[in-house]
mmCIF file of C-alpha atoms and ligand atoms in Angstrom:
data_model
loop_
_atom_site.group_PDB
_atom_site.id
_atom_site.type_symbol
_atom_site.label_atom_id
_atom_site.label_comp_id
_atom_site.label_asym_id
_atom_site.label_seq_id
_atom_site.Cartn_x
_atom_site.Cartn_y
_atom_site.Cartn_z
ATOM 1 C CA UNK A 1 160.417 104.057 72.500
ATOM 2 C CA UNK A 2 158.785 103.395 69.391
ATOM 3 C CA UNK A 3 157.937 105.954 66.611
ATOM 4 C CA UNK A 4 154.894 108.141 68.234
ATOM 5 C CA UNK A 5 153.130 111.075 68.533
ATOM 6 C CA UNK A 6 152.763 110.581 72.126
ATOM 7 C CA UNK A 7 153.744 113.620 74.058
ATOM 8 C CA UNK A 8 155.754 113.880 76.914
ATOM 9 C CA UNK A 9 155.531 116.495 79.648
ATOM 10 C CA UNK A 10 151.939 117.104 79.338
ATOM 11 C CA UNK A 11 149.843 116.468 82.696
ATOM 12 C CA UNK A 12 148.252 112.751 82.117
ATOM 13 C CA UNK A 13 144.544 111.832 82.507
ATOM 14 C CA UNK A 14 144.154 108.813 84.952
ATOM 15 C CA UNK A 15 141.190 106.345 83.605
ATOM 16 C CA UNK A 16 139.819 104.140 85.972
ATOM 17 C CA UNK A 17 138.131 100.791 84.666
ATOM 18 C CA UNK A 18 134.904 99.404 86.306
ATOM 19 C CA UNK A 19 134.416 95.718 86.425
ATOM 20 C CA UNK A 20 131.553 95.864 83.708
ATOM 21 C CA UNK A 21 134.230 97.026 81.311
ATOM 22 C CA UNK A 22 136.439 94.296 81.773
ATOM 23 C CA UNK A 23 133.936 91.344 82.415
ATOM 24 C CA UNK A 24 130.870 89.457 81.285
ATOM 25 C CA UNK A 25 127.713 89.192 83.302
ATOM 26 C CA UNK A 26 128.252 88.997 86.749
ATOM 27 C CA UNK A 27 131.745 88.262 86.730
ATOM 28 C CA UNK A 28 131.163 84.835 85.446
ATOM 29 C CA UNK A 29 131.649 85.387 81.667
ATOM 30 C CA UNK A 30 134.134 82.892 79.784
ATOM 31 C CA UNK A 31 137.520 84.015 78.715
ATOM 32 C CA UNK A 32 136.143 84.639 75.151
ATOM 33 C CA UNK A 33 133.370 87.090 76.544
ATOM 34 C CA UNK A 34 136.027 88.785 78.716
ATOM 35 C CA UNK A 35 138.379 89.225 75.795
ATOM 36 C CA UNK A 36 135.538 90.839 73.840
ATOM 37 C CA UNK A 37 134.563 93.181 76.316
ATOM 38 C CA UNK A 38 138.401 94.083 77.046
ATOM 39 C CA UNK A 39 138.817 94.617 73.167
ATOM 40 C CA UNK A 40 135.875 96.946 72.993
ATOM 41 C CA UNK A 41 137.076 98.822 76.326
ATOM 42 C CA UNK A 42 140.678 99.077 74.776
ATOM 43 C CA UNK A 43 139.391 100.429 71.487
ATOM 44 C CA UNK A 44 137.867 103.420 73.326
ATOM 45 C CA UNK A 45 141.168 104.015 75.391
ATOM 46 C CA UNK A 46 143.181 103.846 72.182
ATOM 47 C CA UNK A 47 140.922 106.520 70.901
ATOM 48 C CA UNK A 48 141.946 108.869 73.423
ATOM 49 C CA UNK A 49 145.702 107.972 73.213
ATOM 50 C CA UNK A 50 145.609 108.577 69.560
ATOM 51 C CA UNK A 51 143.628 112.085 70.203
ATOM 52 C CA UNK A 52 146.767 113.012 72.065
ATOM 53 C CA UNK A 53 145.770 112.346 75.817
ATOM 54 C CA UNK A 54 148.393 110.549 78.140
ATOM 55 C CA UNK A 55 146.599 108.079 79.782
ATOM 56 C CA UNK A 56 147.099 106.057 82.871
ATOM 57 C CA UNK A 57 145.071 103.343 83.457
ATOM 58 C CA UNK A 58 143.815 101.737 86.837
ATOM 59 C CA UNK A 59 141.145 98.993 87.185
ATOM 60 C CA UNK A 60 138.989 97.204 89.573
ATOM 61 C CA UNK A 61 139.232 93.559 90.814
ATOM 62 C CA UNK A 62 136.192 92.530 92.692
ATOM 63 C CA UNK A 63 134.730 89.705 90.744
ATOM 64 C CA UNK A 64 138.051 88.353 89.810
ATOM 65 C CA UNK A 65 139.530 88.283 93.241
ATOM 66 C CA UNK A 66 136.617 86.772 94.465
ATOM 67 C CA UNK A 67 136.686 84.229 91.926
ATOM 68 C CA UNK A 68 140.433 83.528 92.826
ATOM 69 C CA UNK A 69 139.414 83.081 96.514
ATOM 70 C CA UNK A 70 136.640 80.322 95.704
ATOM 71 C CA UNK A 71 138.761 78.651 93.268
ATOM 72 C CA UNK A 72 141.722 78.120 95.985
ATOM 73 C CA UNK A 73 139.030 77.191 98.805
ATOM 74 C CA UNK A 74 137.752 74.390 96.523
ATOM 75 C CA UNK A 75 140.811 72.477 96.245
ATOM 76 C CA UNK A 76 142.891 70.893 99.314
ATOM 77 C CA UNK A 77 145.867 69.602 97.615
ATOM 78 C CA UNK A 78 147.559 73.200 97.464
ATOM 79 C CA UNK A 79 148.028 75.766 100.464
ATOM 80 C CA UNK A 80 145.701 78.691 100.702
ATOM 81 C CA UNK A 81 147.045 81.946 99.791
ATOM 82 C CA UNK A 82 146.291 85.195 101.650
ATOM 83 C CA UNK A 83 143.970 87.941 100.084
ATOM 84 C CA UNK A 84 147.201 90.238 99.488
ATOM 85 C CA UNK A 85 148.707 87.909 97.206
ATOM 86 C CA UNK A 86 145.299 87.338 95.578
ATOM 87 C CA UNK A 87 145.242 90.728 94.596
ATOM 88 C CA UNK A 88 148.720 90.925 93.247
ATOM 89 C CA UNK A 89 147.437 87.831 90.938
ATOM 90 C CA UNK A 90 144.517 89.769 89.750
ATOM 91 C CA UNK A 91 146.583 93.094 88.972
ATOM 92 C CA UNK A 92 148.668 90.535 86.819
ATOM 93 C CA UNK A 93 145.905 88.764 85.246
ATOM 94 C CA UNK A 94 143.999 91.820 84.237
ATOM 95 C CA UNK A 95 146.989 93.876 83.691
ATOM 96 C CA UNK A 96 147.922 91.221 81.123
ATOM 97 C CA UNK A 97 144.879 91.082 79.264
ATOM 98 C CA UNK A 98 144.241 95.005 78.900
ATOM 99 C CA UNK A 99 147.877 95.798 77.880
ATOM 100 C CA UNK A 100 147.846 92.714 75.055
ATOM 101 C CA UNK A 101 144.422 94.451 73.884
ATOM 102 C CA UNK A 102 145.742 97.800 74.193
ATOM 103 C CA UNK A 103 148.863 96.732 72.497
ATOM 104 C CA UNK A 104 146.887 95.146 69.320
ATOM 105 C CA UNK A 105 145.086 98.434 69.115
ATOM 106 C CA UNK A 106 148.125 100.812 69.446
ATOM 107 C CA UNK A 107 150.643 99.274 67.042
ATOM 108 C CA UNK A 108 152.275 102.952 66.685
ATOM 109 C CA UNK A 109 152.547 103.643 70.358
ATOM 110 C CA UNK A 110 154.869 102.556 72.873
ATOM 111 C CA UNK A 111 153.537 99.147 74.776
ATOM 112 C CA UNK A 112 151.517 99.369 77.932
ATOM 113 C CA UNK A 113 153.324 98.286 81.088
ATOM 114 C CA UNK A 114 151.537 96.718 83.935
ATOM 115 C CA UNK A 115 153.145 97.468 87.399
ATOM 116 C CA UNK A 116 152.585 95.863 90.568
ATOM 117 C CA UNK A 117 151.554 98.353 93.085
ATOM 118 C CA UNK A 118 151.308 98.299 96.912
ATOM 119 C CA UNK A 119 148.905 100.723 98.761
ATOM 120 C CA UNK A 120 149.368 101.679 102.430
ATOM 121 C CA UNK A 121 146.809 101.180 104.760
ATOM 122 C CA UNK A 122 146.064 101.825 108.172
ATOM 123 C CA UNK A 123 146.083 98.474 110.655
ATOM 124 C CA UNK A 124 143.622 100.348 112.775
ATOM 125 C CA UNK A 125 141.483 101.318 109.906
ATOM 126 C CA UNK A 126 137.683 100.415 111.231
ATOM 127 C CA UNK A 127 136.930 98.569 108.029
ATOM 128 C CA UNK A 128 138.730 95.775 109.275
ATOM 129 C CA UNK A 129 136.013 95.471 111.800
ATOM 130 C CA UNK A 130 133.099 95.959 109.107
ATOM 131 C CA UNK A 131 133.512 94.103 105.693
ATOM 132 C CA UNK A 132 131.869 96.208 102.942
ATOM 133 C CA UNK A 133 133.662 95.436 99.802
ATOM 134 C CA UNK A 134 131.621 92.978 97.614
ATOM 135 C CA UNK A 135 133.740 90.492 95.813
ATOM 136 C CA UNK A 136 133.246 87.430 93.727
ATOM 137 C CA UNK A 137 129.701 85.912 92.452
ATOM 138 C CA UNK A 138 126.245 86.899 93.767
ATOM 139 C CA UNK A 139 123.982 84.681 95.607
ATOM 140 C CA UNK A 140 120.452 83.973 96.508
ATOM 141 C CA UNK A 141 119.423 84.707 99.961
ATOM 142 C CA UNK A 142 119.404 81.175 100.936
ATOM 143 C CA UNK A 143 122.712 80.241 99.050
ATOM 144 C CA UNK A 144 124.146 83.235 101.134
ATOM 145 C CA UNK A 145 122.755 81.851 104.399
ATOM 146 C CA UNK A 146 124.781 78.542 103.686
ATOM 147 C CA UNK A 147 128.061 80.088 102.975
ATOM 148 C CA UNK A 148 131.378 79.794 105.591
ATOM 149 C CA UNK A 149 132.017 83.419 104.667
ATOM 150 C CA UNK A 150 130.457 86.645 105.397
ATOM 151 C CA UNK A 151 128.018 87.777 102.962
ATOM 152 C CA UNK A 152 125.874 90.902 102.483
ATOM 153 C CA UNK A 153 123.038 92.216 100.348
ATOM 154 C CA UNK A 154 124.453 94.613 97.792
ATOM 155 C CA UNK A 155 122.112 94.877 95.160
ATOM 156 C CA UNK A 156 118.330 94.261 94.029
ATOM 157 C CA UNK A 157 117.080 91.247 92.253
ATOM 158 C CA UNK A 158 117.027 87.386 92.959
ATOM 159 C CA UNK A 159 120.659 87.119 93.476
ATOM 160 C CA UNK A 160 121.559 90.219 95.862
ATOM 161 C CA UNK A 161 124.126 88.845 98.106
ATOM 162 C CA UNK A 162 127.940 88.855 97.878
ATOM 163 C CA UNK A 163 130.846 88.044 99.903
ATOM 164 C CA UNK A 164 132.248 90.962 101.570
ATOM 165 C CA UNK A 165 135.589 91.670 102.749
ATOM 166 C CA UNK A 166 137.207 94.755 104.658
ATOM 167 C CA UNK A 167 138.034 97.690 102.474
ATOM 168 C CA UNK A 168 140.288 100.134 104.369
ATOM 169 C CA UNK A 169 141.224 103.556 102.926
ATOM 170 C CA UNK A 170 144.082 103.852 100.913
ATOM 171 C CA UNK A 171 146.612 106.213 102.473
ATOM 172 C CA UNK A 172 149.805 106.122 100.030
ATOM 173 C CA UNK A 173 151.048 104.476 97.163
ATOM 174 C CA UNK A 174 154.216 102.587 97.910
ATOM 175 C CA UNK A 175 155.527 102.947 94.546
ATOM 176 C CA UNK A 176 154.105 106.484 94.029
ATOM 177 C CA UNK A 177 157.411 108.358 92.969
ATOM 178 C CA UNK A 178 158.405 105.353 90.657
ATOM 179 C CA UNK A 179 155.359 105.747 89.059
ATOM 180 C CA UNK A 180 155.327 109.612 88.597
ATOM 181 C CA UNK A 181 158.872 108.707 86.883
ATOM 182 C CA UNK A 182 157.572 106.229 84.610
ATOM 183 C CA UNK A 183 154.461 108.226 83.551
ATOM 184 C CA UNK A 184 156.750 111.543 82.959
ATOM 185 C CA UNK A 185 159.202 109.644 80.716
ATOM 186 C CA UNK A 186 155.931 108.899 78.434
ATOM 187 C CA UNK A 187 155.515 105.109 79.558
ATOM 188 C CA UNK A 188 151.603 103.728 79.119
ATOM 189 C CA UNK A 189 151.072 102.385 82.613
ATOM 190 C CA UNK A 190 148.525 100.312 83.854
ATOM 191 C CA UNK A 191 148.747 100.658 88.026
ATOM 192 C CA UNK A 192 147.064 100.531 91.307
ATOM 193 C CA UNK A 193 144.960 97.631 89.935
ATOM 194 C CA UNK A 194 142.301 96.095 92.234
ATOM 195 C CA UNK A 195 142.847 99.337 94.424
ATOM 196 C CA UNK A 196 146.588 98.236 94.939
ATOM 197 C CA UNK A 197 147.622 95.431 97.268
ATOM 198 C CA UNK A 198 146.867 96.395 100.450
ATOM 199 C CA UNK A 199 150.098 96.559 102.870
ATOM 200 C CA UNK A 200 150.930 98.146 106.327
ATOM 201 C CA UNK A 201 154.187 99.681 107.048
ATOM 202 C CA UNK A 202 155.166 98.625 110.615
ATOM 203 C CA UNK A 203 158.967 98.847 110.395
ATOM 204 C CA UNK A 204 158.739 96.668 107.126
ATOM 205 C CA UNK A 205 156.013 96.380 104.691
ATOM 206 C CA UNK A 206 153.450 93.373 105.264
ATOM 207 C CA UNK A 207 150.267 92.455 103.360
ATOM 208 C CA UNK A 208 147.013 92.596 104.896
ATOM 209 C CA UNK A 209 143.804 90.707 104.113
ATOM 210 C CA UNK A 210 141.578 93.420 102.405
ATOM 211 C CA UNK A 211 140.655 94.834 99.073
ATOM 212 C CA UNK A 212 140.983 98.394 98.690
ATOM 213 C CA UNK A 213 138.425 100.206 96.805
ATOM 214 C CA UNK A 214 139.715 101.068 93.205
ATOM 215 C CA UNK A 215 137.999 104.396 92.721
ATOM 216 C CA UNK A 216 139.706 105.769 95.891
ATOM 217 C CA UNK A 217 143.216 104.496 95.024
ATOM 218 C CA UNK A 218 142.489 105.782 91.388
ATOM 219 C CA UNK A 219 142.236 109.218 92.996
ATOM 220 C CA UNK A 220 145.168 108.828 95.127
ATOM 221 C CA UNK A 221 147.269 108.240 92.115
ATOM 222 C CA UNK A 222 145.630 110.762 90.031
ATOM 223 C CA UNK A 223 146.496 113.532 92.691
ATOM 224 C CA UNK A 224 149.999 111.931 93.328
ATOM 225 C CA UNK A 225 150.828 111.814 89.385
ATOM 226 C CA UNK A 226 149.432 115.491 89.349
ATOM 227 C CA UNK A 227 147.128 114.258 86.601
ATOM 228 C CA UNK A 228 144.438 117.285 85.412
ATOM 229 C CA UNK A 229 141.517 114.763 84.781
ATOM 230 C CA UNK A 230 140.617 111.819 86.597
ATOM 231 C CA UNK A 231 137.893 109.830 84.444
ATOM 232 C CA UNK A 232 135.954 106.998 86.196
ATOM 233 C CA UNK A 233 134.577 104.434 83.389
ATOM 234 C CA UNK A 234 131.623 102.343 84.699
ATOM 235 C CA UNK A 235 128.023 101.069 83.533
ATOM 236 C CA UNK A 236 126.044 104.185 83.670
ATOM 237 C CA UNK A 237 126.553 107.467 81.764
ATOM 238 C CA UNK A 238 126.060 109.687 84.467
ATOM 239 C CA UNK A 239 125.681 109.898 88.356
ATOM 240 C CA UNK A 240 122.013 110.392 89.144
ATOM 241 C CA UNK A 241 119.978 111.878 91.857
ATOM 242 C CA UNK A 242 116.862 110.068 92.436
ATOM 243 C CA UNK A 243 118.538 107.291 91.077
ATOM 244 C CA UNK A 244 116.057 104.154 89.867
ATOM 245 C CA UNK A 245 113.242 105.975 90.353
ATOM 246 C CA UNK A 246 110.686 108.077 88.238
ATOM 247 C CA UNK A 247 112.485 111.174 89.528
ATOM 248 C CA UNK A 248 116.080 110.208 88.095
ATOM 249 C CA UNK A 249 118.002 113.017 86.836
ATOM 250 C CA UNK A 250 121.563 113.115 85.670
ATOM 251 C CA UNK A 251 124.113 115.041 87.220
ATOM 252 C CA UNK A 252 125.848 116.924 84.201
ATOM 253 C CA UNK A 253 127.978 119.864 85.203
ATOM 254 C CA UNK A 254 128.784 120.810 89.032
ATOM 255 C CA UNK A 255 131.075 121.742 91.358
ATOM 256 C CA UNK A 256 132.642 119.658 93.995
ATOM 257 C CA UNK A 257 130.647 121.442 96.929
ATOM 258 C CA UNK A 258 127.445 120.726 94.857
ATOM 259 C CA UNK A 259 128.623 117.213 94.576
ATOM 260 C CA UNK A 260 129.443 116.812 98.253
ATOM 261 C CA UNK A 261 125.558 117.978 99.138
ATOM 262 C CA UNK A 262 124.315 115.172 96.966
ATOM 263 C CA UNK A 263 126.538 112.837 98.580
ATOM 264 C CA UNK A 264 125.738 114.030 101.963
ATOM 265 C CA UNK A 265 122.050 113.464 101.285
ATOM 266 C CA UNK A 266 122.615 109.819 100.480
ATOM 267 C CA UNK A 267 122.177 109.899 96.593
ATOM 268 C CA UNK A 268 124.743 107.371 95.752
ATOM 269 C CA UNK A 269 124.861 103.531 96.407
ATOM 270 C CA UNK A 270 127.209 102.563 99.139
ATOM 271 C CA UNK A 271 130.340 100.853 97.851
ATOM 272 C CA UNK A 272 129.168 101.439 93.897
ATOM 273 C CA UNK A 273 128.392 104.822 92.976
ATOM 274 C CA UNK A 274 129.405 106.498 96.469
ATOM 275 C CA UNK A 275 133.266 105.896 96.226
ATOM 276 C CA UNK A 276 133.372 107.184 92.490
ATOM 277 C CA UNK A 277 131.585 110.267 93.468
ATOM 278 C CA UNK A 278 133.783 110.553 96.728
ATOM 279 C CA UNK A 279 137.027 109.931 94.467
ATOM 280 C CA UNK A 280 135.952 112.867 92.290
ATOM 281 C CA UNK A 281 135.188 115.524 95.180
ATOM 282 C CA UNK A 282 138.816 114.739 96.755
ATOM 283 C CA UNK A 283 140.466 114.772 93.451
ATOM 284 C CA UNK A 284 139.406 118.411 92.749
ATOM 285 C CA UNK A 285 139.914 119.329 96.390
ATOM 286 C CA UNK A 286 143.681 118.254 96.168
ATOM 287 C CA UNK A 287 143.969 120.450 93.103
ATOM 288 C CA UNK A 288 142.677 118.107 90.215
ATOM 289 C CA UNK A 289 141.192 120.101 87.419
ATOM 290 C CA UNK A 290 138.423 117.989 86.414
ATOM 291 C CA UNK A 291 136.692 114.570 87.416
ATOM 292 C CA UNK A 292 134.399 112.755 84.931
ATOM 293 C CA UNK A 293 131.892 109.786 85.772
ATOM 294 C CA UNK A 294 130.790 107.997 82.445
ATOM 295 C CA UNK A 295 130.754 104.523 80.462
ATOM 296 C CA UNK A 296 133.328 103.725 78.183
ATOM 297 C CA UNK A 297 131.437 104.191 75.136
ATOM 298 C CA UNK A 298 131.128 108.060 75.838
ATOM 299 C CA UNK A 299 134.897 108.401 76.795
ATOM 300 C CA UNK A 300 135.614 111.001 73.682
ATOM 301 C CA UNK A 301 132.768 112.920 74.306
ATOM 302 C CA UNK A 302 133.301 113.089 77.790
ATOM 303 C CA UNK A 303 136.455 114.034 77.315
ATOM 304 C CA UNK A 304 135.020 116.833 75.162
ATOM 305 C CA UNK A 305 132.909 118.272 78.054
ATOM 306 C CA UNK A 306 129.636 116.869 76.081
ATOM 307 C CA UNK A 307 128.525 114.267 78.422
ATOM 308 C CA UNK A 308 128.978 112.411 81.556
ATOM 309 C CA UNK A 309 128.898 113.602 85.024
ATOM 310 C CA UNK A 310 131.711 116.454 84.969
ATOM 311 C CA UNK A 311 132.898 117.843 88.154
ATOM 312 C CA UNK A 312 134.815 121.074 87.949
ATOM 313 C CA UNK A 313 136.216 123.636 90.572
HETATM 314 P P1 ADP B 401 132.035 99.598 88.929
HETATM 315 O O1 ADP B 401 132.446 98.087 88.423
HETATM 316 O O2 ADP B 401 132.173 100.448 87.502
HETATM 317 O O3 ADP B 401 132.956 100.201 89.915
HETATM 318 P P2 ADP B 401 129.796 99.513 90.574
HETATM 319 O O4 ADP B 401 128.603 98.598 90.237
HETATM 320 O O5 ADP B 401 130.596 99.563 91.661
HETATM 321 O O6 ADP B 401 130.634 99.363 89.323
HETATM 322 O O7 ADP B 401 129.105 101.106 90.091
HETATM 323 C C1 ADP B 401 128.189 101.247 89.359
HETATM 324 C C2 ADP B 401 126.794 101.401 89.562
HETATM 325 O O8 ADP B 401 126.395 102.241 90.490
HETATM 326 C C3 ADP B 401 125.787 101.502 88.631
HETATM 327 O O9 ADP B 401 125.705 100.454 87.925
HETATM 328 C C4 ADP B 401 124.397 101.703 89.269
HETATM 329 O O10 ADP B 401 123.615 100.449 89.489
HETATM 330 C C5 ADP B 401 125.085 102.173 90.644
HETATM 331 N N1 ADP B 401 124.539 103.429 91.411
HETATM 332 C C6 ADP B 401 123.915 103.661 92.702
HETATM 333 N N2 ADP B 401 123.683 104.544 92.824
HETATM 334 C C7 ADP B 401 124.123 105.433 91.415
HETATM 335 C C8 ADP B 401 123.475 106.877 91.312
HETATM 336 N N3 ADP B 401 123.253 107.706 92.188
HETATM 337 N N4 ADP B 401 123.731 107.137 89.855
HETATM 338 C C9 ADP B 401 124.066 106.182 88.931
HETATM 339 N N5 ADP B 401 124.407 104.942 89.411
HETATM 340 C C10 ADP B 401 124.266 104.478 90.701
HETATM 341 MG MG1 MG B 402 132.823 99.682 92.019
#
């Protein structure tokens, strides 16, 4: 380990990065656009590390894994790979870009390492019969109707459709204990990317075709690591009630019970804000101290408790 002010032995914080903190418009930005956005996000994360937080990073992969699937379906010369293998590819792809950007920001800290992570799911999870996880590009209604894969209306505007795949509940991180040891030793880790590679354990481990929700997997990781804070970074400063209406109101400080009441009232978008809110509620219920939803530019203010949706017992 290099020369560092990074302390070991304190409780880590898990920071989950949403697609918009990594990618250009609608997941179709050029590599230069991606590098610029990732560099901006890395600067915010680096600020937290320099302020003394032990950060463990996770990230989503919806746009990237959907793009990979389309790329391989577009060629006939090479064999198709199953979705679990593509999730693994995106863990390396995004992990690489993030760790490079962070290492460039944090020349005095230890280097970030990306850990390929499998996550156990239940083979009988009803999600396998009801694909809900949007991946890849957005389509118009007529484009979507012509696709050979399942699509769903997941947004508003002229291109509201996306491919959807099953998104079972994450049950356990296969490498959970090893990750705990790495973090306790003071390593800066990027893990559980894309929600983890979905696998079932039936005698042996076996990959399954799905994409786990990264917010739920991040909660599992944060609880497993005994993190005191779970921060979910996305493209809105707060979770809101009456979202996108004239009565929109930010949720600032609230208890998990209050947040659950808003969840039950259907205040949060399915597959977008809802899994974040659920992850926050579960994290506090499983003995986490604090869960926060905000956007990267407010990370430091949110860690200071000054903005973002702050959930505490
Ligand atoms: P990420 O890639 O960070 O997971 P998502 O698109 O899945 O981002 O989730 C963030 C989006 O959730 C916001 O851009 C917003 O459009 C949507 N959303 C739905 N309901 C709400 C709400 N009640 N408050 C805030 N954002 C909401
Ligand atoms: Mg999301």
